[in-house]
Short mmCIF file of C-alpha atoms and ligand atoms in Angstrom, two decimals:
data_model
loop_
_atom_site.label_atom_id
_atom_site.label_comp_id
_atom_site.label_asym_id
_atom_site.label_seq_id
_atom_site.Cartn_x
_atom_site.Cartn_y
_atom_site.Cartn_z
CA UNK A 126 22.52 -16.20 3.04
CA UNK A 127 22.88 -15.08 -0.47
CA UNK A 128 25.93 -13.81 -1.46
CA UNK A 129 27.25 -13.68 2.05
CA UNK A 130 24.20 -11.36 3.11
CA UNK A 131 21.62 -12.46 5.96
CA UNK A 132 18.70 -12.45 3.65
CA UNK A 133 14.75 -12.56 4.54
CA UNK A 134 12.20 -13.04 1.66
CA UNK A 135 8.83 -11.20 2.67
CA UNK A 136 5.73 -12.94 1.37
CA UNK A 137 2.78 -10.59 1.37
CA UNK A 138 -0.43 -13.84 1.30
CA UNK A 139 -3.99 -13.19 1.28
CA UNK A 140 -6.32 -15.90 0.44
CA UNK A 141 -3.14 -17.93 -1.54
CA UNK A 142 -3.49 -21.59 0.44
CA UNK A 143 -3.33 -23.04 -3.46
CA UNK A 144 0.02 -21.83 -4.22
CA UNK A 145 1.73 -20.60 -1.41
CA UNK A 146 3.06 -24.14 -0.54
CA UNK A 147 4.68 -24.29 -3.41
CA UNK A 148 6.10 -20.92 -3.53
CA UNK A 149 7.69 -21.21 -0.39
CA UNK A 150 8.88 -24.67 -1.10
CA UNK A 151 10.71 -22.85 -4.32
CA UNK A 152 12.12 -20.58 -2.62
CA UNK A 153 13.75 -22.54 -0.01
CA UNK A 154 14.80 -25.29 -2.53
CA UNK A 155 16.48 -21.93 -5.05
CA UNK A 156 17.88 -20.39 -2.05
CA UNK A 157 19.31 -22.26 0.74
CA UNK A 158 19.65 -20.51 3.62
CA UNK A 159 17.31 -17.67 3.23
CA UNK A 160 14.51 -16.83 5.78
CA UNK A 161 11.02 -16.90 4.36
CA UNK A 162 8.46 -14.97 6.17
CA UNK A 163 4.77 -15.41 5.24
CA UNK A 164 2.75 -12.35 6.61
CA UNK A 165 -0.77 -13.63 6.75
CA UNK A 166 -3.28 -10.69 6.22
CA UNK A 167 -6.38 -12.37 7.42
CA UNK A 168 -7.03 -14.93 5.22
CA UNK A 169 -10.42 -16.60 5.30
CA UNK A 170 -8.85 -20.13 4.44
CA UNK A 171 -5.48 -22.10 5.55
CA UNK A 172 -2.21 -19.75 3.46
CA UNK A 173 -1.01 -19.74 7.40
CA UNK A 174 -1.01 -23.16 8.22
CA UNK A 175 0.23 -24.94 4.59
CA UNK A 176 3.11 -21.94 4.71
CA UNK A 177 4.17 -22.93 8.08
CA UNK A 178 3.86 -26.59 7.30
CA UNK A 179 6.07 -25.83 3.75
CA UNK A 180 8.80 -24.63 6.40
CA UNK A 181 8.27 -20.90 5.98
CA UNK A 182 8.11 -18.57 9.42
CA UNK A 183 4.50 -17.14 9.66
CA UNK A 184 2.87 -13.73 11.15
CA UNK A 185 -0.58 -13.64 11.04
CA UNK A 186 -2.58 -10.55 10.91
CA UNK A 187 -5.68 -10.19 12.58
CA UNK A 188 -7.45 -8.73 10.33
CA UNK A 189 -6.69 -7.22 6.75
CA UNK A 190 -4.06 -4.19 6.48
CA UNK A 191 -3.57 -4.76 2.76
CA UNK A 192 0.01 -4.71 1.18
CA UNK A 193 1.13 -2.06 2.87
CA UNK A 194 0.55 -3.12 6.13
CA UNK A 195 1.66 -6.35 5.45
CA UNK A 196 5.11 -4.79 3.99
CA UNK A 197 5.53 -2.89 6.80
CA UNK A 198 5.02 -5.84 9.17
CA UNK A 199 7.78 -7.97 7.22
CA UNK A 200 10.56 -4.98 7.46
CA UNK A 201 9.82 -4.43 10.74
CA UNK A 202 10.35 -8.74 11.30
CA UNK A 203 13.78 -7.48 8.85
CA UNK A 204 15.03 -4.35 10.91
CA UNK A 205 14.81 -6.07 14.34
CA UNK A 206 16.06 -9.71 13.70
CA UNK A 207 19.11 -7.52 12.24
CA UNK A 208 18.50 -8.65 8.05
CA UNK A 209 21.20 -7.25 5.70
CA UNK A 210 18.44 -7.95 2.91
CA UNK A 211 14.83 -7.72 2.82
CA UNK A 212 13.02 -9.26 -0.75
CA UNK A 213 8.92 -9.20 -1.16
CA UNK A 214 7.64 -11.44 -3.36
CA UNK A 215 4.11 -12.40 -4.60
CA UNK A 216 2.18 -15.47 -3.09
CA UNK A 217 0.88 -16.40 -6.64
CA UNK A 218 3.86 -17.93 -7.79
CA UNK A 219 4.19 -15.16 -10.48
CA UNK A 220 8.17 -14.45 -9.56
CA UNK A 221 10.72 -16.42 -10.29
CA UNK A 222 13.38 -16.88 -7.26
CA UNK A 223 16.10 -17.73 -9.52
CA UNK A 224 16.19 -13.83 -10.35
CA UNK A 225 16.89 -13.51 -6.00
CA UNK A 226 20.99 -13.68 -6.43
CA UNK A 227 21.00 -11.07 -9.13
CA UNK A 228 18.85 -8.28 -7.44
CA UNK A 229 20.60 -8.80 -4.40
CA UNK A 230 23.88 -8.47 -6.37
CA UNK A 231 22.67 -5.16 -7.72
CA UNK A 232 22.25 -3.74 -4.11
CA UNK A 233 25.97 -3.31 -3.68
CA UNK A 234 25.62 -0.52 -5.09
CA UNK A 235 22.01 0.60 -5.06
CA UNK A 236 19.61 0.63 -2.00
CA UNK A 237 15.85 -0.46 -3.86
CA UNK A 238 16.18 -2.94 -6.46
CA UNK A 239 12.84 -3.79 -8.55
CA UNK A 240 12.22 -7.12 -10.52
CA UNK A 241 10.47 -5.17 -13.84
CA UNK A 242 8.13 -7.00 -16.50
CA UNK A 243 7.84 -5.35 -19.80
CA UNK A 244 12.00 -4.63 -19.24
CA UNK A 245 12.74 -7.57 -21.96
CA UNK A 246 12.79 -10.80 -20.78
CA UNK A 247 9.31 -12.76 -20.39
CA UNK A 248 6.14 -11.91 -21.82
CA UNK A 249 3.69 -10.10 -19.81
CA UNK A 250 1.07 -8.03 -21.75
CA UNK A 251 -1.62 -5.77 -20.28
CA UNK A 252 -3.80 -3.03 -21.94
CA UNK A 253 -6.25 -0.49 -22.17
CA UNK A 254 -6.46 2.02 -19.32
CA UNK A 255 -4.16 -0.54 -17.21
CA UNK A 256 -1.70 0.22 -19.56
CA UNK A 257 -2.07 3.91 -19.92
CA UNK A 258 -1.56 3.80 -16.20
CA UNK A 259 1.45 2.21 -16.04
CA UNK A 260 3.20 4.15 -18.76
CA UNK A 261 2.11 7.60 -16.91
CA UNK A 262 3.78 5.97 -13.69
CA UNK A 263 7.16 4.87 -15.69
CA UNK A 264 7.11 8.17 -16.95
CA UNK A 265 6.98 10.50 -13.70
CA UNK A 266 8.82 8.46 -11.53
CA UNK A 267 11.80 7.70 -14.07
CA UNK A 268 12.03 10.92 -13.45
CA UNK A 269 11.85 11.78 -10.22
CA UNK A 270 13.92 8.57 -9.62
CA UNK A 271 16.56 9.63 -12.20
CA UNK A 272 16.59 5.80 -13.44
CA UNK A 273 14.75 3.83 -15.78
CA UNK A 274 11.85 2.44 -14.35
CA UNK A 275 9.10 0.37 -16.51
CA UNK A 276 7.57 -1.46 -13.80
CA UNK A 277 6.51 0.52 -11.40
CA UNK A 278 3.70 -1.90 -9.77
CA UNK A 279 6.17 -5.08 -9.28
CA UNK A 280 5.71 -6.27 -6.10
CA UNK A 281 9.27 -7.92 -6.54
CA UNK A 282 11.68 -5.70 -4.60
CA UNK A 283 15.10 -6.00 -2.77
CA UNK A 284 16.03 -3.65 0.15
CA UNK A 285 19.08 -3.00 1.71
CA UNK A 286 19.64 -1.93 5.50
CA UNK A 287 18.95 1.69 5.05
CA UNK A 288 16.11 1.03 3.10
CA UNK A 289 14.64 -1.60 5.34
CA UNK A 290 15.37 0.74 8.35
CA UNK A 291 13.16 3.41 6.37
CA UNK A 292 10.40 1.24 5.57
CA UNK A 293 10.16 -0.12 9.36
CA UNK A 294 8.94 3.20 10.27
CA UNK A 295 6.97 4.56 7.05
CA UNK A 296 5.40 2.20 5.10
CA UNK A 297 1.49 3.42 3.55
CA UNK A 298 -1.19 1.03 3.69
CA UNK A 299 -3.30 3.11 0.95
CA UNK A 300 -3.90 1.31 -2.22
CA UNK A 301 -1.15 1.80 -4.83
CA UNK A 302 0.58 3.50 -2.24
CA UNK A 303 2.66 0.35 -1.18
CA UNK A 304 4.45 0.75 -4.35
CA UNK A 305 3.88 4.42 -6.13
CA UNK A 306 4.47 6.35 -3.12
CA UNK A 307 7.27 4.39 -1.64
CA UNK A 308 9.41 4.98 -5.27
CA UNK A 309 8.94 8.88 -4.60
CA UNK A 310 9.68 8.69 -0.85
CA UNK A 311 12.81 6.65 -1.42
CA UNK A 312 13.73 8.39 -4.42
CA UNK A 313 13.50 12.08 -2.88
CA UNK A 314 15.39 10.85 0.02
CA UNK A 315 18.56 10.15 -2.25
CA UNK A 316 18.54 6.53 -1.94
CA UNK A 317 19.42 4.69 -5.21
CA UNK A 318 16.68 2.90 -7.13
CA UNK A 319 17.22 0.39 -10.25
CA UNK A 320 15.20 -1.77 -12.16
CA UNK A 321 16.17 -5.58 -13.54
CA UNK A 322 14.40 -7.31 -15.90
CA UNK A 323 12.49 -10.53 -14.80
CA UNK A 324 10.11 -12.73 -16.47
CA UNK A 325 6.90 -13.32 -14.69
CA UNK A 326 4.91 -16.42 -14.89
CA UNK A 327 1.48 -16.74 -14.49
CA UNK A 328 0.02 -16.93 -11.55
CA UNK A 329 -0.64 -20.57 -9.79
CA UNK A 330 -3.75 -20.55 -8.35
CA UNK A 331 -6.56 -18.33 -6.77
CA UNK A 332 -8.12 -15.22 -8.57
CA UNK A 333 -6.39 -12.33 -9.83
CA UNK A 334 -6.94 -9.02 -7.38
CA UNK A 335 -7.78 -6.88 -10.37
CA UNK A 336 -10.67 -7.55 -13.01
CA UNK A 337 -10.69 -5.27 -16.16
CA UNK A 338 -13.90 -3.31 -15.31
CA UNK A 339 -11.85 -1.53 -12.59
CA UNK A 340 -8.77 -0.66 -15.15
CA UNK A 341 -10.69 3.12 -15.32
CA UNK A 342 -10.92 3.58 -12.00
CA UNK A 343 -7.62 2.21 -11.84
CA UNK A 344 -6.55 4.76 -13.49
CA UNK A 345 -7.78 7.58 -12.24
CA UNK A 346 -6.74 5.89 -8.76
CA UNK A 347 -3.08 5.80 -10.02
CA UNK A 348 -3.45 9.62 -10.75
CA UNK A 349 -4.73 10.52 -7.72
CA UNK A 350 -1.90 8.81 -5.86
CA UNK A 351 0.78 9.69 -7.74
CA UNK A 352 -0.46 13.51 -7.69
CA UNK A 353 -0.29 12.99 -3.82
CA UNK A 354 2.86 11.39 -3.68
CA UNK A 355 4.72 14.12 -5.62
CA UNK A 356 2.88 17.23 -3.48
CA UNK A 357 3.64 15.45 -0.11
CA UNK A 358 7.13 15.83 1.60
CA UNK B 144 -19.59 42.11 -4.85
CA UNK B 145 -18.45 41.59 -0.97
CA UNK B 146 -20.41 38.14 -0.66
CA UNK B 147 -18.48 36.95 -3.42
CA UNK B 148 -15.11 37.59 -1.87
CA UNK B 149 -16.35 36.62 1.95
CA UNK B 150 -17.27 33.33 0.37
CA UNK B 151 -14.44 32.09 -2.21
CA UNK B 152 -11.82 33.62 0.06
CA UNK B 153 -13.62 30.88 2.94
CA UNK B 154 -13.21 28.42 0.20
CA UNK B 155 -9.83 28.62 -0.82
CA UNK B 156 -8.81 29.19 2.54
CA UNK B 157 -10.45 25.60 2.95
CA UNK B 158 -8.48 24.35 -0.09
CA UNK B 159 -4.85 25.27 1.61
CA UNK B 160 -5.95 23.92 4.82
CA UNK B 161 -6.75 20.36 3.28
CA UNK B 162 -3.67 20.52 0.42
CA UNK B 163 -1.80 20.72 3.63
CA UNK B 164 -2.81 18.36 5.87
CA UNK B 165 -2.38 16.14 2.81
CA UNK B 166 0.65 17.29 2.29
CA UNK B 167 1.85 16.19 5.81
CA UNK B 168 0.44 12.71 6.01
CA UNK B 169 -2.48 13.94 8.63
CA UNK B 170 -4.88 13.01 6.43
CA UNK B 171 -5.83 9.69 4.37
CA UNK B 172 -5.86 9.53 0.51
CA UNK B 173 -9.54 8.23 0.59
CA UNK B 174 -10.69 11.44 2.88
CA UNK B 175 -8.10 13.81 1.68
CA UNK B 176 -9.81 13.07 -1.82
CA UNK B 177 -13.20 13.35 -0.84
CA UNK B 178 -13.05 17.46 0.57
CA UNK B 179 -10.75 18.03 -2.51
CA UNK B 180 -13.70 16.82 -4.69
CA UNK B 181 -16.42 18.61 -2.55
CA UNK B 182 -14.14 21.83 -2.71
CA UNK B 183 -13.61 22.27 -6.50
CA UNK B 184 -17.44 21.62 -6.77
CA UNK B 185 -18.20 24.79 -4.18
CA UNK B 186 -15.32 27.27 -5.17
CA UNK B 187 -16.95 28.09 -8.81
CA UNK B 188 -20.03 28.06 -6.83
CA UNK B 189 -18.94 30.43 -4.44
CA UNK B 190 -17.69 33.04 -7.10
CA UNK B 191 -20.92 32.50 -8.99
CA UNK B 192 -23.61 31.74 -7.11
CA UNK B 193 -26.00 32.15 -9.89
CA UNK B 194 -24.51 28.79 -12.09
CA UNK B 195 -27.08 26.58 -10.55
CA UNK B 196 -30.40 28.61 -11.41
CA UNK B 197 -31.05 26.60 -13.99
CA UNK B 198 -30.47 23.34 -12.57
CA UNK B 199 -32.81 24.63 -9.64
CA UNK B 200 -35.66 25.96 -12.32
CA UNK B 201 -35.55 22.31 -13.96
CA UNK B 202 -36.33 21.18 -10.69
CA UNK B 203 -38.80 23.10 -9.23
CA UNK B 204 -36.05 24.95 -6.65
CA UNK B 205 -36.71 28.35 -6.58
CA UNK B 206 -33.53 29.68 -6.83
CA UNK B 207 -29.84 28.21 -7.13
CA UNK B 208 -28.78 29.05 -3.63
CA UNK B 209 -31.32 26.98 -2.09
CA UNK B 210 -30.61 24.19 -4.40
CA UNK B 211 -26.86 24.28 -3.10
CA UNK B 212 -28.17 24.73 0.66
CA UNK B 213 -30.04 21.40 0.41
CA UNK B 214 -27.68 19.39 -1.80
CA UNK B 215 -24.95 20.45 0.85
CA UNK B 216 -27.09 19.32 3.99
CA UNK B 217 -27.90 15.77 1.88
CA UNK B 218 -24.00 15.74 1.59
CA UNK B 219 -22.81 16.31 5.05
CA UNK B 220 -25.63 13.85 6.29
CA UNK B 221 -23.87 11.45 4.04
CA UNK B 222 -20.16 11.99 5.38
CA UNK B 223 -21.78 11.53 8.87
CA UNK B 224 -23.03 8.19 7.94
CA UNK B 225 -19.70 7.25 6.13
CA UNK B 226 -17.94 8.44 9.46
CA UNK B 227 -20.06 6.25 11.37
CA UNK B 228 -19.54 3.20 9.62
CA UNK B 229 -15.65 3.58 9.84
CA UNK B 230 -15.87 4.01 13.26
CA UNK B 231 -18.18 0.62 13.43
CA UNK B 232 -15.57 -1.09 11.63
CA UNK B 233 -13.17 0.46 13.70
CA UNK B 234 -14.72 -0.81 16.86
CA UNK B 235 -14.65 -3.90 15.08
CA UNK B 236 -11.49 -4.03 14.86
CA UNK B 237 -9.84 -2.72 18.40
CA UNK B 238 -12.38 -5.88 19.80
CA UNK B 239 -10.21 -8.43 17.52
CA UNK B 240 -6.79 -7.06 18.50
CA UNK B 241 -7.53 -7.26 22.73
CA UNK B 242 -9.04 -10.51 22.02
CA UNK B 243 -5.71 -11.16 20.12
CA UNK B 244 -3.64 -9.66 23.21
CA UNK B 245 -5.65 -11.91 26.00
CA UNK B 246 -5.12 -15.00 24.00
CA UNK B 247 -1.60 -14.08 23.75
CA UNK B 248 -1.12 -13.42 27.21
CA UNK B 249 -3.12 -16.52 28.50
CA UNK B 250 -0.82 -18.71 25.97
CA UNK B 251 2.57 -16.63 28.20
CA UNK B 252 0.87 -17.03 31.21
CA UNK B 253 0.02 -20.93 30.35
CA UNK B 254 3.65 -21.29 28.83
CA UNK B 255 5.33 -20.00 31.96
CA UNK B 256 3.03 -21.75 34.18
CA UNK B 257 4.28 -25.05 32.71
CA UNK B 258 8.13 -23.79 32.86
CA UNK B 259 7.57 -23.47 36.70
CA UNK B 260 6.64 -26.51 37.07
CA UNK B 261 9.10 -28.22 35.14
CA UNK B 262 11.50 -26.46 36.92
CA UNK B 263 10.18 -26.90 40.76
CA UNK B 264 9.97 -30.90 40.23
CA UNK B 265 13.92 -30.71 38.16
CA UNK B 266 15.22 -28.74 41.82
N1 GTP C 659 -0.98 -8.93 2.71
C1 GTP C 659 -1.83 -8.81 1.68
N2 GTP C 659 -1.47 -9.35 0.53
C2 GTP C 659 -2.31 -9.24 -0.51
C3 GTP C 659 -3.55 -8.57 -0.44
N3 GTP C 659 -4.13 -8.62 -1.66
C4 GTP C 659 -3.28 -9.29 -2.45
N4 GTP C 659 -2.19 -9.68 -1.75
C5 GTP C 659 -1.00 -10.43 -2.20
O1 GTP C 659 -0.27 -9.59 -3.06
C6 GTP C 659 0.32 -10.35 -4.08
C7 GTP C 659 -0.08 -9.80 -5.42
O2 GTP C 659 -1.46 -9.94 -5.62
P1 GTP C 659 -2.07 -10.19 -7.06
O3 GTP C 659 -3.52 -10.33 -6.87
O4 GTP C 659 -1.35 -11.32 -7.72
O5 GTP C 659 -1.75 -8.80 -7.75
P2 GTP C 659 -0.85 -8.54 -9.03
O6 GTP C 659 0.27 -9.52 -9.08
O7 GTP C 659 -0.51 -7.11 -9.01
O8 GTP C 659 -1.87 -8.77 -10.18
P3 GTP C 659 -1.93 -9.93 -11.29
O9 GTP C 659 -0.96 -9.49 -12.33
O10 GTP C 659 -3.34 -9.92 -11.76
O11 GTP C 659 -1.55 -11.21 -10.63
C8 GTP C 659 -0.09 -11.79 -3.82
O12 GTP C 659 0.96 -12.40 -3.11
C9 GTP C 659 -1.32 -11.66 -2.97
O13 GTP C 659 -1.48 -12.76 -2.10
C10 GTP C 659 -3.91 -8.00 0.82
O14 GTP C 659 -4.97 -7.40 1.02
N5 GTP C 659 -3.01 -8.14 1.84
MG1 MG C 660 0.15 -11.44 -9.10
#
């Protein structure tokens, strides 16, 4: 429970055995009485075991579906054990629980709340065509979302029923799609969408997903998607 | 003057067909992208067949057209390998999920099993 809401925290893992312990362990210890789920997306080494042995409920994929798939897993887990709440949060450690209560305050009256870096607090600095990137995505979907949005990447989010509900039943698996094309979807569909500022740490173990040769194609990726996104219904 | 139309009308009929099966989630990003490449490459091609010839003299081709004729069989061998492997990695796949489903349904079966039991020497 937080704030009187049935609450689940979704925890996308792949490959994270070095810090998901702990993050689950955090979690629990910030926020009694909250549901962690660990979807496993065919990790070569042990994320599923130390996560179930750190107290946190586990799926485990057969094989890899990505974020996406993963995310759509976890609201599905949401939408049929009846969650008023659904929160996704990284495996690496890299967001902070203690910002949990105040997104899920902020869905009162919203129904997608997004932890943002770059929104104030913390220091968090990327650059070069990474960057470029993200400020074309703030940009367009600011707009289409009618609210500020400088973070359009976090993979810290809160959901509300309706939202959950949505995402049970359409949730992309494409790259970039987990998060771009969601905003649009929920956006166009009237469904209120605000940003809070977090910090973000640095991640606790393991190997970043991105290195900075593939920033271009990045990019050009994030283009592509977001082009998509806007011309689909 | 009639080829011309005959062919970028066939193109740009092909361009709607794919915007729109994009458009309604029929179609992946990654494949989606791939004829959207391969059709702004032919459309300019199909108005003006003639862009090539130069291209084709450089390499010994003797005219453009025939350049474009073999570079588009090389192209559509190439999807049919790409297809190929998905569907390898596909079969892949479907053989990990009912190997997934048995084990699941031994583990029920085995589960149940034991409840029986427990039950028959209980009553
Ligand atoms: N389910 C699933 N999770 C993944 C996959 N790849 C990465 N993740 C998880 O997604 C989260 C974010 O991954 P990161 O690699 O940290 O990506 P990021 O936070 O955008 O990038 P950094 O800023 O470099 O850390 C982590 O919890 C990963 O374990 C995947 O293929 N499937
Ligand atoms: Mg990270």
């Amino acid at each position: 429970m937080v704030n009187g809401k049935r609450t689940l925290i979704i925890i996308p893992a792949l490959n994270e055995s070095g810090s998901i312990a702990d993050v689950v362990g955090e979690v629990r210890g910030e926020l009694p009485g909250v549901d962690v789920l660990v979807v496993d997306d065919g990790s070569t080494d042990r994320t599923a075991a130390v996560a179930a042995a750190a107290g946190a409920k586990v799926a485990k994929l057969p094989y890899n579906l990505g974020v996406g798939g993963a995310m759509r897993l976890g609201y599905r887990y949401a939408r049929d054990h009846d969650y008023d709440v659904a929160i996704q949060i990284d495996a690496d450690g890299q967001h902070d629980p203690r910002y949990v209560p105040k997104l899920v305050d902020l869905l009162d009256d919203n129904d997608l709340v997004i932890g943002a870096r770059f929104a104030g607090e913390g220091d968090y600095n990327v650059r070069g065509p990474r960057r470029w990137a993200m400020v074309m995505l703030s940009a367009v979907l600011s707009r289409v979302a009618h609210t500020k949005l400088t973070d359009t990447t976090s993979g810290f989010r809160a959901a509300n029923r309706r939202v959950i509900e949505m995402f049970a039943g359409w949730y992309p698996a494409e790259y970039l799609g987990d998060t771009v094309e969601t905003l649009v979807h929920t956006a166009r569909r009237g469904y209120r969408i605000r940003q809070v500022p977090v910090a973000m740490r640095k991640r606790m173990a393991g190997t970043p997903s991105h290195s900075p040769a593939k920033a271009m194609v990045y990019l050009g990726r994030a283009f592509a998607v977001l082009t998509l996104a806007l011309i689909r219904r | 003057m009639k080829l011309t139309l005959v062919t970028g009308l066939t193109g740009l009929l092909l361009l709607g067909t794919i915007v729109e099966l994009l458009r309604r989630r029929q179609l992946r990003e990654k494949y989606g992208m791939l004829w959207l490449a391969v059709l702004i490459i032919v459309i300019p091609l199909s108005l003006f067949p003639r862009l090539l010839d130069n291209v084709a003299e450089l390499l010994g081709v003797a005219s453009g057209v025939s350049l474009v004729l073999f570079l588009g069989i090389v192209f559509l061998l190439l999807v049919c390998v790409h297809l190929s492997w998905e569907v390898s990695a596909l079969e892949e796949e479907t053989r990990t999920l009912a190997e997934d489903f048995a084990l699941l349904r031994a583990q029920i079966d085995a589960d149940r099993a034991a409840r029986d039991e427990l039950v028959s020497t209980d009553g």
